[in-house]
mmCIF file of C-alpha atoms and ligand atoms in Angstrom:
data_model
loop_
_atom_site.group_PDB
_atom_site.id
_atom_site.type_symbol
_atom_site.label_atom_id
_atom_site.label_comp_id
_atom_site.label_asym_id
_atom_site.label_seq_id
_atom_site.Cartn_x
_atom_site.Cartn_y
_atom_site.Cartn_z
ATOM 1 C CA MET Z 98 -7.280 -23.988 -2.765
ATOM 2 C CA ILE Z 99 -3.965 -25.601 -3.676
ATOM 3 C CA ALA Z 100 -2.207 -23.036 -1.508
ATOM 4 C CA ARG Z 101 -4.408 -23.848 1.444
ATOM 5 C CA THR Z 102 -3.843 -27.587 1.055
ATOM 6 C CA LEU Z 103 -0.111 -26.969 1.060
ATOM 7 C CA LEU Z 104 -0.333 -24.707 4.070
ATOM 8 C CA ALA Z 105 -2.229 -27.362 5.959
ATOM 9 C CA CYS Z 106 0.806 -29.574 5.562
ATOM 10 C CA ALA Z 107 3.483 -28.329 7.933
ATOM 11 C CA ALA Z 108 6.218 -30.403 6.308
ATOM 12 C CA ALA Z 109 5.544 -28.821 2.916
ATOM 13 C CA VAL Z 110 5.715 -25.348 4.433
ATOM 14 C CA LEU Z 111 9.047 -26.086 6.048
ATOM 15 C CA LEU Z 112 10.533 -27.262 2.758
ATOM 16 C CA LEU Z 113 9.157 -24.503 0.551
ATOM 17 C CA PRO Z 114 10.243 -20.906 0.425
ATOM 18 C CA ARG Z 115 7.585 -18.699 1.986
ATOM 19 C CA VAL Z 116 5.748 -17.576 -1.130
ATOM 20 C CA PHE Z 117 2.230 -18.413 0.056
ATOM 21 C CA ALA Z 118 0.113 -16.020 2.030
ATOM 22 C CA ALA Z 119 -2.640 -17.917 3.822
ATOM 23 C CA LEU Z 120 -5.814 -16.185 2.695
ATOM 24 C CA PRO Z 121 -8.916 -15.522 4.781
ATOM 25 C CA GLU Z 122 -12.051 -17.571 4.166
ATOM 26 C CA VAL Z 123 -13.643 -16.251 0.975
ATOM 27 C CA SER Z 124 -17.203 -14.984 1.483
ATOM 28 C CA PRO Z 125 -18.309 -12.464 -1.195
ATOM 29 C CA VAL Z 126 -21.358 -11.213 0.728
ATOM 30 C CA PRO Z 127 -22.098 -7.873 2.423
ATOM 31 C CA GLY Z 128 -19.906 -8.002 5.548
ATOM 32 C CA GLY Z 129 -17.656 -10.635 3.954
ATOM 33 C CA VAL Z 130 -14.345 -10.768 2.113
ATOM 34 C CA ALA Z 131 -13.732 -11.253 -1.621
ATOM 35 C CA VAL Z 132 -10.404 -12.546 -2.917
ATOM 36 C CA VAL Z 133 -9.597 -11.759 -6.552
ATOM 37 C CA ALA Z 134 -6.505 -12.938 -8.467
ATOM 38 C CA VAL Z 135 -5.178 -9.757 -10.072
ATOM 39 C CA SER Z 136 -1.864 -10.400 -11.839
ATOM 40 C CA ALA Z 137 1.194 -12.658 -12.003
ATOM 41 C CA VAL Z 138 3.803 -12.184 -9.290
ATOM 42 C CA ALA Z 139 6.474 -11.624 -11.940
ATOM 43 C CA GLY Z 140 5.387 -7.985 -11.892
ATOM 44 C CA PRO Z 141 5.311 -5.568 -8.962
ATOM 45 C CA ALA Z 142 2.390 -5.643 -6.515
ATOM 46 C CA PRO Z 143 -0.487 -3.850 -8.252
ATOM 47 C CA ASP Z 144 -2.378 -0.913 -6.756
ATOM 48 C CA VAL Z 145 -6.002 -2.038 -6.382
ATOM 49 C CA ARG Z 146 -8.960 0.204 -5.477
ATOM 50 C CA PHE Z 147 -12.525 -0.620 -4.512
ATOM 51 C CA GLN Z 148 -15.022 2.232 -4.358
ATOM 52 C CA GLY Z 149 -12.109 4.663 -4.303
ATOM 53 C CA ARG Z 150 -10.316 2.977 -1.385
ATOM 54 C CA ARG Z 151 -7.010 1.167 -1.632
ATOM 55 C CA VAL Z 152 -7.282 -2.590 -1.111
ATOM 56 C CA LEU Z 153 -4.946 -5.097 0.545
ATOM 57 C CA VAL Z 154 -2.862 -7.121 -1.940
ATOM 58 C CA VAL Z 155 -0.967 -10.319 -1.063
ATOM 59 C CA ARG Z 156 1.012 -12.886 -2.945
ATOM 60 C CA ASP Z 157 -0.479 -16.375 -3.020
ATOM 61 C CA GLN Z 158 1.222 -18.997 -5.191
ATOM 62 C CA ASP Z 159 2.050 -17.327 -8.517
ATOM 63 C CA ALA Z 160 -0.419 -14.443 -8.400
ATOM 64 C CA TRP Z 161 -1.100 -11.196 -6.570
ATOM 65 C CA HIS Z 162 -4.512 -11.348 -4.915
ATOM 66 C CA ALA Z 163 -6.704 -8.450 -3.857
ATOM 67 C CA VAL Z 164 -8.385 -9.133 -0.508
ATOM 68 C CA VAL Z 165 -11.425 -6.868 -0.465
ATOM 69 C CA GLY Z 166 -13.590 -5.969 2.528
ATOM 70 C CA LEU Z 167 -17.292 -5.704 1.567
ATOM 71 C CA PRO Z 168 -19.373 -3.304 3.696
ATOM 72 C CA LEU Z 169 -22.517 -4.665 5.365
ATOM 73 C CA THR Z 170 -24.506 -1.962 3.575
ATOM 74 C CA LEU Z 171 -23.363 -3.093 0.105
ATOM 75 C CA ALA Z 172 -26.220 -4.210 -2.163
ATOM 76 C CA PRO Z 173 -25.660 -7.561 -3.893
ATOM 77 C CA GLY Z 174 -24.582 -7.194 -7.527
ATOM 78 C CA ARG Z 175 -21.593 -6.708 -9.806
ATOM 79 C CA TYR Z 176 -18.866 -4.233 -8.798
ATOM 80 C CA GLU Z 177 -15.514 -3.230 -10.241
ATOM 81 C CA LEU Z 178 -11.976 -3.231 -8.918
ATOM 82 C CA SER Z 179 -9.611 -0.694 -10.426
ATOM 83 C CA VAL Z 180 -6.132 -2.171 -10.970
ATOM 84 C CA THR Z 181 -2.938 -0.258 -11.788
ATOM 85 C CA GLU Z 182 0.270 -2.165 -12.460
ATOM 86 C CA GLY Z 183 3.379 -0.054 -12.184
ATOM 87 C CA SER Z 184 3.509 3.715 -12.296
ATOM 88 C CA GLY Z 185 2.415 5.373 -15.507
ATOM 89 C CA SER Z 186 0.238 2.491 -16.706
ATOM 90 C CA ASN Z 187 -3.481 2.954 -17.223
ATOM 91 C CA PRO Z 188 -5.837 1.343 -14.744
ATOM 92 C CA ARG Z 189 -7.915 -1.630 -15.880
ATOM 93 C CA THR Z 190 -11.028 -3.015 -14.230
ATOM 94 C CA LEU Z 191 -11.869 -6.432 -12.850
ATOM 95 C CA ALA Z 192 -15.374 -7.633 -11.993
ATOM 96 C CA LEU Z 193 -16.321 -8.475 -8.424
ATOM 97 C CA ASP Z 194 -19.668 -10.160 -7.740
ATOM 98 C CA VAL Z 195 -21.323 -9.727 -4.365
ATOM 99 C CA VAL Z 196 -24.049 -12.210 -3.427
ATOM 100 C CA GLU Z 197 -26.875 -11.778 -0.942
ATOM 101 C CA LYS Z 198 -26.729 -12.870 2.686
ATOM 102 C CA GLU Z 199 -29.618 -12.677 5.119
ATOM 103 C CA TYR Z 200 -28.474 -12.011 8.693
ATOM 104 C CA GLU Z 201 -30.584 -12.967 11.698
ATOM 105 C CA ALA Z 202 -32.134 -10.521 14.148
ATOM 106 C CA GLN Z 203 -31.165 -10.186 17.802
ATOM 107 C CA TYR Z 204 -33.091 -8.423 20.566
ATOM 108 C CA LEU Z 205 -31.164 -7.055 23.527
ATOM 109 C CA THR Z 206 -32.220 -5.229 26.668
ATOM 110 C CA VAL Z 207 -29.816 -2.679 28.121
ATOM 111 C CA SER Z 208 -30.373 -1.022 31.486
ATOM 112 C CA ASN Z 209 -28.996 2.469 30.669
ATOM 113 C CA PRO Z 210 -31.710 4.248 28.610
ATOM 114 C CA ARG Z 211 -29.083 6.688 27.231
ATOM 115 C CA HIS Z 212 -27.480 3.739 25.447
ATOM 116 C CA VAL Z 213 -30.731 3.476 23.444
ATOM 117 C CA LYS Z 214 -31.728 7.164 23.306
ATOM 118 C CA PRO Z 215 -28.579 9.261 23.812
ATOM 119 C CA ASN Z 216 -29.143 12.825 25.056
ATOM 120 C CA PRO Z 217 -27.880 15.849 23.011
ATOM 121 C CA LYS Z 218 -24.556 15.906 24.907
ATOM 122 C CA ASP Z 219 -24.113 12.179 24.294
ATOM 123 C CA LEU Z 220 -24.862 12.687 20.579
ATOM 124 C CA LYS Z 221 -22.060 15.278 20.325
ATOM 125 C CA ARG Z 222 -19.657 12.885 22.027
ATOM 126 C CA ILE Z 223 -20.779 10.024 19.732
ATOM 127 C CA ALA Z 224 -20.191 12.200 16.623
ATOM 128 C CA ARG Z 225 -16.688 13.144 17.858
ATOM 129 C CA GLU Z 226 -15.862 9.524 18.581
ATOM 130 C CA ARG Z 227 -17.154 8.405 15.194
ATOM 131 C CA GLU Z 228 -14.595 10.723 13.551
ATOM 132 C CA VAL Z 229 -11.763 9.253 15.644
ATOM 133 C CA LEU Z 230 -12.851 5.707 14.779
ATOM 134 C CA ASP Z 231 -13.265 6.513 11.077
ATOM 135 C CA ARG Z 232 -9.740 7.961 11.024
ATOM 136 C CA ALA Z 233 -8.356 4.841 12.707
ATOM 137 C CA PHE Z 234 -10.158 2.538 10.250
ATOM 138 C CA SER Z 235 -8.817 4.616 7.314
ATOM 139 C CA VAL Z 236 -5.135 4.206 8.257
ATOM 140 C CA TRP Z 237 -2.944 2.795 5.495
ATOM 141 C CA THR Z 238 0.565 1.492 6.186
ATOM 142 C CA ASP Z 239 2.390 -0.444 3.537
ATOM 143 C CA PRO Z 240 3.848 -3.671 4.815
ATOM 144 C CA LEU Z 241 1.480 -6.431 5.820
ATOM 145 C CA VAL Z 242 2.793 -7.170 9.256
ATOM 146 C CA ASP Z 243 1.794 -10.702 10.131
ATOM 147 C CA GLY Z 244 -0.373 -12.635 7.645
ATOM 148 C CA LEU Z 245 -4.119 -12.991 7.302
ATOM 149 C CA ILE Z 246 -4.884 -15.874 9.652
ATOM 150 C CA PHE Z 247 -5.449 -14.515 13.152
ATOM 151 C CA ASP Z 248 -5.373 -16.208 16.537
ATOM 152 C CA LEU Z 249 -8.370 -15.905 18.846
ATOM 153 C CA PRO Z 250 -7.806 -12.764 20.953
ATOM 154 C CA THR Z 251 -9.375 -14.269 24.076
ATOM 155 C CA ALA Z 252 -10.614 -17.662 25.221
ATOM 156 C CA GLY Z 253 -14.389 -18.024 25.339
ATOM 157 C CA ARG Z 254 -17.429 -18.939 23.317
ATOM 158 C CA PHE Z 255 -18.887 -16.907 20.448
ATOM 159 C CA SER Z 256 -21.842 -15.199 22.121
ATOM 160 C CA ALA Z 257 -23.036 -13.116 19.152
ATOM 161 C CA ALA Z 258 -22.178 -13.542 15.496
ATOM 162 C CA PHE Z 259 -21.187 -10.752 13.131
ATOM 163 C CA GLY Z 260 -23.917 -9.030 11.111
ATOM 164 C CA LEU Z 261 -26.952 -9.602 13.362
ATOM 165 C CA LYS Z 262 -29.732 -7.069 12.878
ATOM 166 C CA ARG Z 263 -29.859 -5.373 16.250
ATOM 167 C CA TYR Z 264 -32.777 -4.220 18.395
ATOM 168 C CA PHE Z 265 -31.966 -2.525 21.715
ATOM 169 C CA ASN Z 266 -35.002 -2.376 24.025
ATOM 170 C CA ASP Z 267 -37.006 -3.105 20.839
ATOM 171 C CA GLN Z 268 -35.543 -0.099 18.944
ATOM 172 C CA PRO Z 269 -33.794 -0.967 15.668
ATOM 173 C CA ARG Z 270 -30.114 0.068 15.688
ATOM 174 C CA GLN Z 271 -26.973 -0.497 13.584
ATOM 175 C CA PRO Z 272 -26.256 -4.159 12.770
ATOM 176 C CA HIS Z 273 -23.635 -6.007 14.801
ATOM 177 C CA SER Z 274 -20.302 -4.952 13.273
ATOM 178 C CA GLY Z 275 -18.098 -7.446 15.109
ATOM 179 C CA LEU Z 276 -17.962 -10.822 16.789
ATOM 180 C CA ASP Z 277 -18.658 -11.205 20.515
ATOM 181 C CA ILE Z 278 -16.655 -13.581 22.660
ATOM 182 C CA ALA Z 279 -18.088 -14.113 26.149
ATOM 183 C CA ALA Z 280 -15.382 -14.186 28.832
ATOM 184 C CA PRO Z 281 -15.130 -13.129 32.481
ATOM 185 C CA VAL Z 282 -14.027 -9.630 33.533
ATOM 186 C CA GLY Z 283 -10.240 -9.579 33.668
ATOM 187 C CA ALA Z 284 -9.651 -12.375 31.118
ATOM 188 C CA PRO Z 285 -6.539 -11.537 29.070
ATOM 189 C CA ILE Z 286 -6.876 -10.212 25.516
ATOM 190 C CA ASN Z 287 -3.901 -10.940 23.270
ATOM 191 C CA ALA Z 288 -3.042 -9.441 19.906
ATOM 192 C CA PRO Z 289 -4.267 -12.007 17.335
ATOM 193 C CA ALA Z 290 -1.500 -10.895 14.949
ATOM 194 C CA ALA Z 291 1.372 -8.426 15.084
ATOM 195 C CA GLY Z 292 0.468 -4.778 14.649
ATOM 196 C CA VAL Z 293 0.751 -1.207 15.848
ATOM 197 C CA VAL Z 294 -1.639 0.431 18.345
ATOM 198 C CA VAL Z 295 -3.307 3.197 16.298
ATOM 199 C CA GLU Z 296 -5.789 4.341 18.931
ATOM 200 C CA THR Z 297 -6.947 3.713 22.480
ATOM 201 C CA GLY Z 298 -9.821 5.415 24.279
ATOM 202 C CA ASN Z 299 -12.991 5.141 26.308
ATOM 203 C CA TYR Z 300 -16.000 5.544 24.016
ATOM 204 C CA PHE Z 301 -19.726 6.002 24.636
ATOM 205 C CA PHE Z 302 -20.859 2.749 23.003
ATOM 206 C CA ASN Z 303 -17.553 0.867 22.721
ATOM 207 C CA GLY Z 304 -16.242 1.446 26.250
ATOM 208 C CA LYS Z 305 -12.509 1.077 26.776
ATOM 209 C CA THR Z 306 -11.012 0.298 23.388
ATOM 210 C CA VAL Z 307 -7.778 -0.715 21.652
ATOM 211 C CA ILE Z 308 -7.354 -0.452 17.861
ATOM 212 C CA LEU Z 309 -4.519 -2.252 16.042
ATOM 213 C CA ASP Z 310 -3.172 -1.591 12.543
ATOM 214 C CA HIS Z 311 -1.949 -4.779 10.837
ATOM 215 C CA GLY Z 312 -0.945 -3.053 7.593
ATOM 216 C CA GLN Z 313 -2.579 -2.338 4.211
ATOM 217 C CA GLY Z 314 -5.899 -1.206 5.664
ATOM 218 C CA LEU Z 315 -6.354 -4.303 7.850
ATOM 219 C CA ILE Z 316 -7.391 -2.933 11.251
ATOM 220 C CA SER Z 317 -8.735 -4.733 14.322
ATOM 221 C CA MET Z 318 -10.590 -3.312 17.324
ATOM 222 C CA TYR Z 319 -11.224 -4.563 20.896
ATOM 223 C CA ASN Z 320 -14.136 -3.068 22.889
ATOM 224 C CA HIS Z 321 -15.669 -3.004 26.386
ATOM 225 C CA LEU Z 322 -12.315 -3.646 28.078
ATOM 226 C CA ASN Z 323 -11.837 -3.544 31.810
ATOM 227 C CA ARG Z 324 -8.230 -2.485 31.354
ATOM 228 C CA ILE Z 325 -6.057 -1.273 28.460
ATOM 229 C CA ALA Z 326 -2.500 -2.655 28.584
ATOM 230 C CA VAL Z 327 -0.910 -0.841 25.608
ATOM 231 C CA LYS Z 328 -0.214 2.758 24.575
ATOM 232 C CA LYS Z 329 -0.979 4.467 21.273
ATOM 233 C CA GLY Z 330 1.966 4.056 18.876
ATOM 234 C CA ALA Z 331 3.285 0.851 20.489
ATOM 235 C CA ARG Z 332 4.245 -2.067 18.296
ATOM 236 C CA VAL Z 333 2.748 -5.356 19.493
ATOM 237 C CA ALA Z 334 3.780 -8.910 18.682
ATOM 238 C CA ARG Z 335 1.313 -11.686 17.935
ATOM 239 C CA GLY Z 336 0.147 -13.032 21.294
ATOM 240 C CA GLN Z 337 1.149 -9.945 23.290
ATOM 241 C CA LEU Z 338 -1.224 -8.826 26.048
ATOM 242 C CA ILE Z 339 -3.196 -5.725 24.964
ATOM 243 C CA GLY Z 340 -5.890 -5.542 27.658
ATOM 244 C CA ALA Z 341 -8.452 -7.368 29.765
ATOM 245 C CA VAL Z 342 -12.097 -8.264 29.104
ATOM 246 C CA GLY Z 343 -14.646 -5.996 30.777
ATOM 247 C CA LYS Z 344 -18.150 -4.573 30.475
ATOM 248 C CA THR Z 345 -17.562 -0.874 29.758
ATOM 249 C CA GLY Z 346 -19.815 0.944 27.251
ATOM 250 C CA ARG Z 347 -23.104 -0.438 25.905
ATOM 251 C CA VAL Z 348 -23.170 -4.058 27.080
ATOM 252 C CA THR Z 349 -25.457 -6.581 28.698
ATOM 253 C CA GLY Z 350 -22.583 -8.500 30.285
ATOM 254 C CA ALA Z 351 -18.813 -9.058 30.219
ATOM 255 C CA HIS Z 352 -17.446 -9.953 26.798
ATOM 256 C CA LEU Z 353 -15.023 -8.899 24.092
ATOM 257 C CA HIS Z 354 -16.509 -7.241 21.005
ATOM 258 C CA TRP Z 355 -13.953 -7.895 18.263
ATOM 259 C CA THR Z 356 -14.031 -5.951 15.001
ATOM 260 C CA ILE Z 357 -12.010 -6.488 11.835
ATOM 261 C CA SER Z 358 -11.987 -3.804 9.179
ATOM 262 C CA LEU Z 359 -10.569 -4.044 5.649
ATOM 263 C CA ASN Z 360 -10.495 -0.996 3.346
ATOM 264 C CA ASN Z 361 -12.692 0.701 5.964
ATOM 265 C CA ALA Z 362 -15.373 -2.015 5.704
ATOM 266 C CA ARG Z 363 -16.267 -3.913 8.862
ATOM 267 C CA VAL Z 364 -16.161 -7.625 8.008
ATOM 268 C CA ASP Z 365 -16.769 -10.916 9.825
ATOM 269 C CA PRO Z 366 -13.736 -11.631 12.066
ATOM 270 C CA ALA Z 367 -14.487 -15.373 11.897
ATOM 271 C CA LEU Z 368 -13.255 -15.313 8.270
ATOM 272 C CA PHE Z 369 -9.751 -14.594 9.596
ATOM 273 C CA LEU Z 370 -9.609 -17.599 11.934
ATOM 274 C CA SER Z 371 -8.196 -20.928 10.816
ATOM 275 C CA ALA Z 372 -10.838 -23.422 9.708
ATOM 276 C CA ALA Z 373 -9.993 -25.547 12.774
ATOM 277 C CA VAL Z 374 -10.617 -22.717 15.277
ATOM 278 C CA ARG Z 375 -13.768 -21.622 13.460
ATOM 279 C CA GLY Z 376 -15.087 -25.176 13.534
ATOM 280 C CA GLN Z 377 -14.418 -25.524 17.278
ATOM 281 C CA LEU Z 378 -16.232 -22.323 18.152
ATOM 282 C CA GLN Z 379 -19.071 -22.113 15.649
ATOM 283 C CA GLY Z 380 -21.172 -24.752 17.379
ATOM 284 C CA THR Z 381 -21.151 -22.692 20.550
ATOM 285 C CA THR Z 382 -22.503 -19.530 19.038
ATOM 286 C CA LEU Z 383 -26.146 -18.465 18.918
ATOM 287 C CA ALA Z 384 -29.514 -19.512 20.178
ATOM 288 C CA ALA Z 385 -31.987 -20.615 17.524
ATOM 289 C CA PRO Z 386 -33.649 -17.805 15.543
ATOM 290 C CA GLY Z 387 -36.632 -16.418 17.417
ATOM 291 C CA LYS Z 388 -35.216 -17.441 20.785
ATOM 292 C CA ASN Z 389 -32.430 -14.996 20.397
ATOM 293 C CA ARG Z 390 -33.645 -12.550 23.041
ATOM 294 C CA ARG Z 391 -31.523 -11.736 26.036
ATOM 295 C CA ALA Z 392 -31.550 -9.417 28.973
ATOM 296 C CA ALA Z 393 -28.445 -10.552 30.786
ATOM 297 C CA GLY Z 394 -26.328 -12.260 28.175
ATOM 298 C CA GLN Z 395 -23.203 -10.971 26.572
ATOM 299 C CA GLY Z 396 -24.173 -8.728 23.704
ATOM 300 C CA ASP Z 397 -23.506 -5.113 22.854
ATOM 301 C CA ASN Z 398 -23.005 -2.626 20.062
HETATM 302 ZN ZN1 ZN V 678 -20.453 -7.051 19.840
#
């Protein structure tokens, strides 16, 4: 909290050496992010694991913090982080408590029946694509490129929140694993932080897609694009054009579906926006529960 107060004060930041990493909004729920102080910064950055996967570690004030992505499927309860400081030392465990969150339901109508009931050929393609996506979300590169507070990748209103329980043509499907921003076809999409393009493609559900690696298992994905403006392997700066909004894949209208993944867990991208940006956009998000049914809005996978 102290760190965030200091960061809010530009003058203080200018005068201080850069030892504070702005942290994402803490939300220890399924689909959220937990932040756990692990050790003093006097020592080397610890190696932290959650459910066998390496976890992002940043320095904030005088401690190393683990920033842990919590999968939507995680049951509330007490979990453990495994912490190793320096090579040769024995791992110790730290407790991590996950609390319940009830996500709302959303009903969408899509016109292509194969997007609700894929045929056998589609299912093979979907399985292949799932492997590619899983590989991209599992990438680990060591340096954290550009901090943990992201810019908005495109201008628009939040048209569907993260985590919604999804029904397509009244069939239950996977919950909403990203945040939708409604914008016209062709609207520019800019990298919300520096990164490296780990994958691009045109997928059955996701449409034209760009995936960025921001370091230490922090990966972001951009779906349903009209146009892809970057090539696999390219390094992109914060704010650089990566594509244009479209309506490719399983959509009900033009929008950007934005995913953020941490330690291969899809988490709420809104947690990575500054409190000011989140506040501006949150009021524009969803219809009231029960009225959340759309045929021609901007929703998707
Ligand atoms: Zn979406």
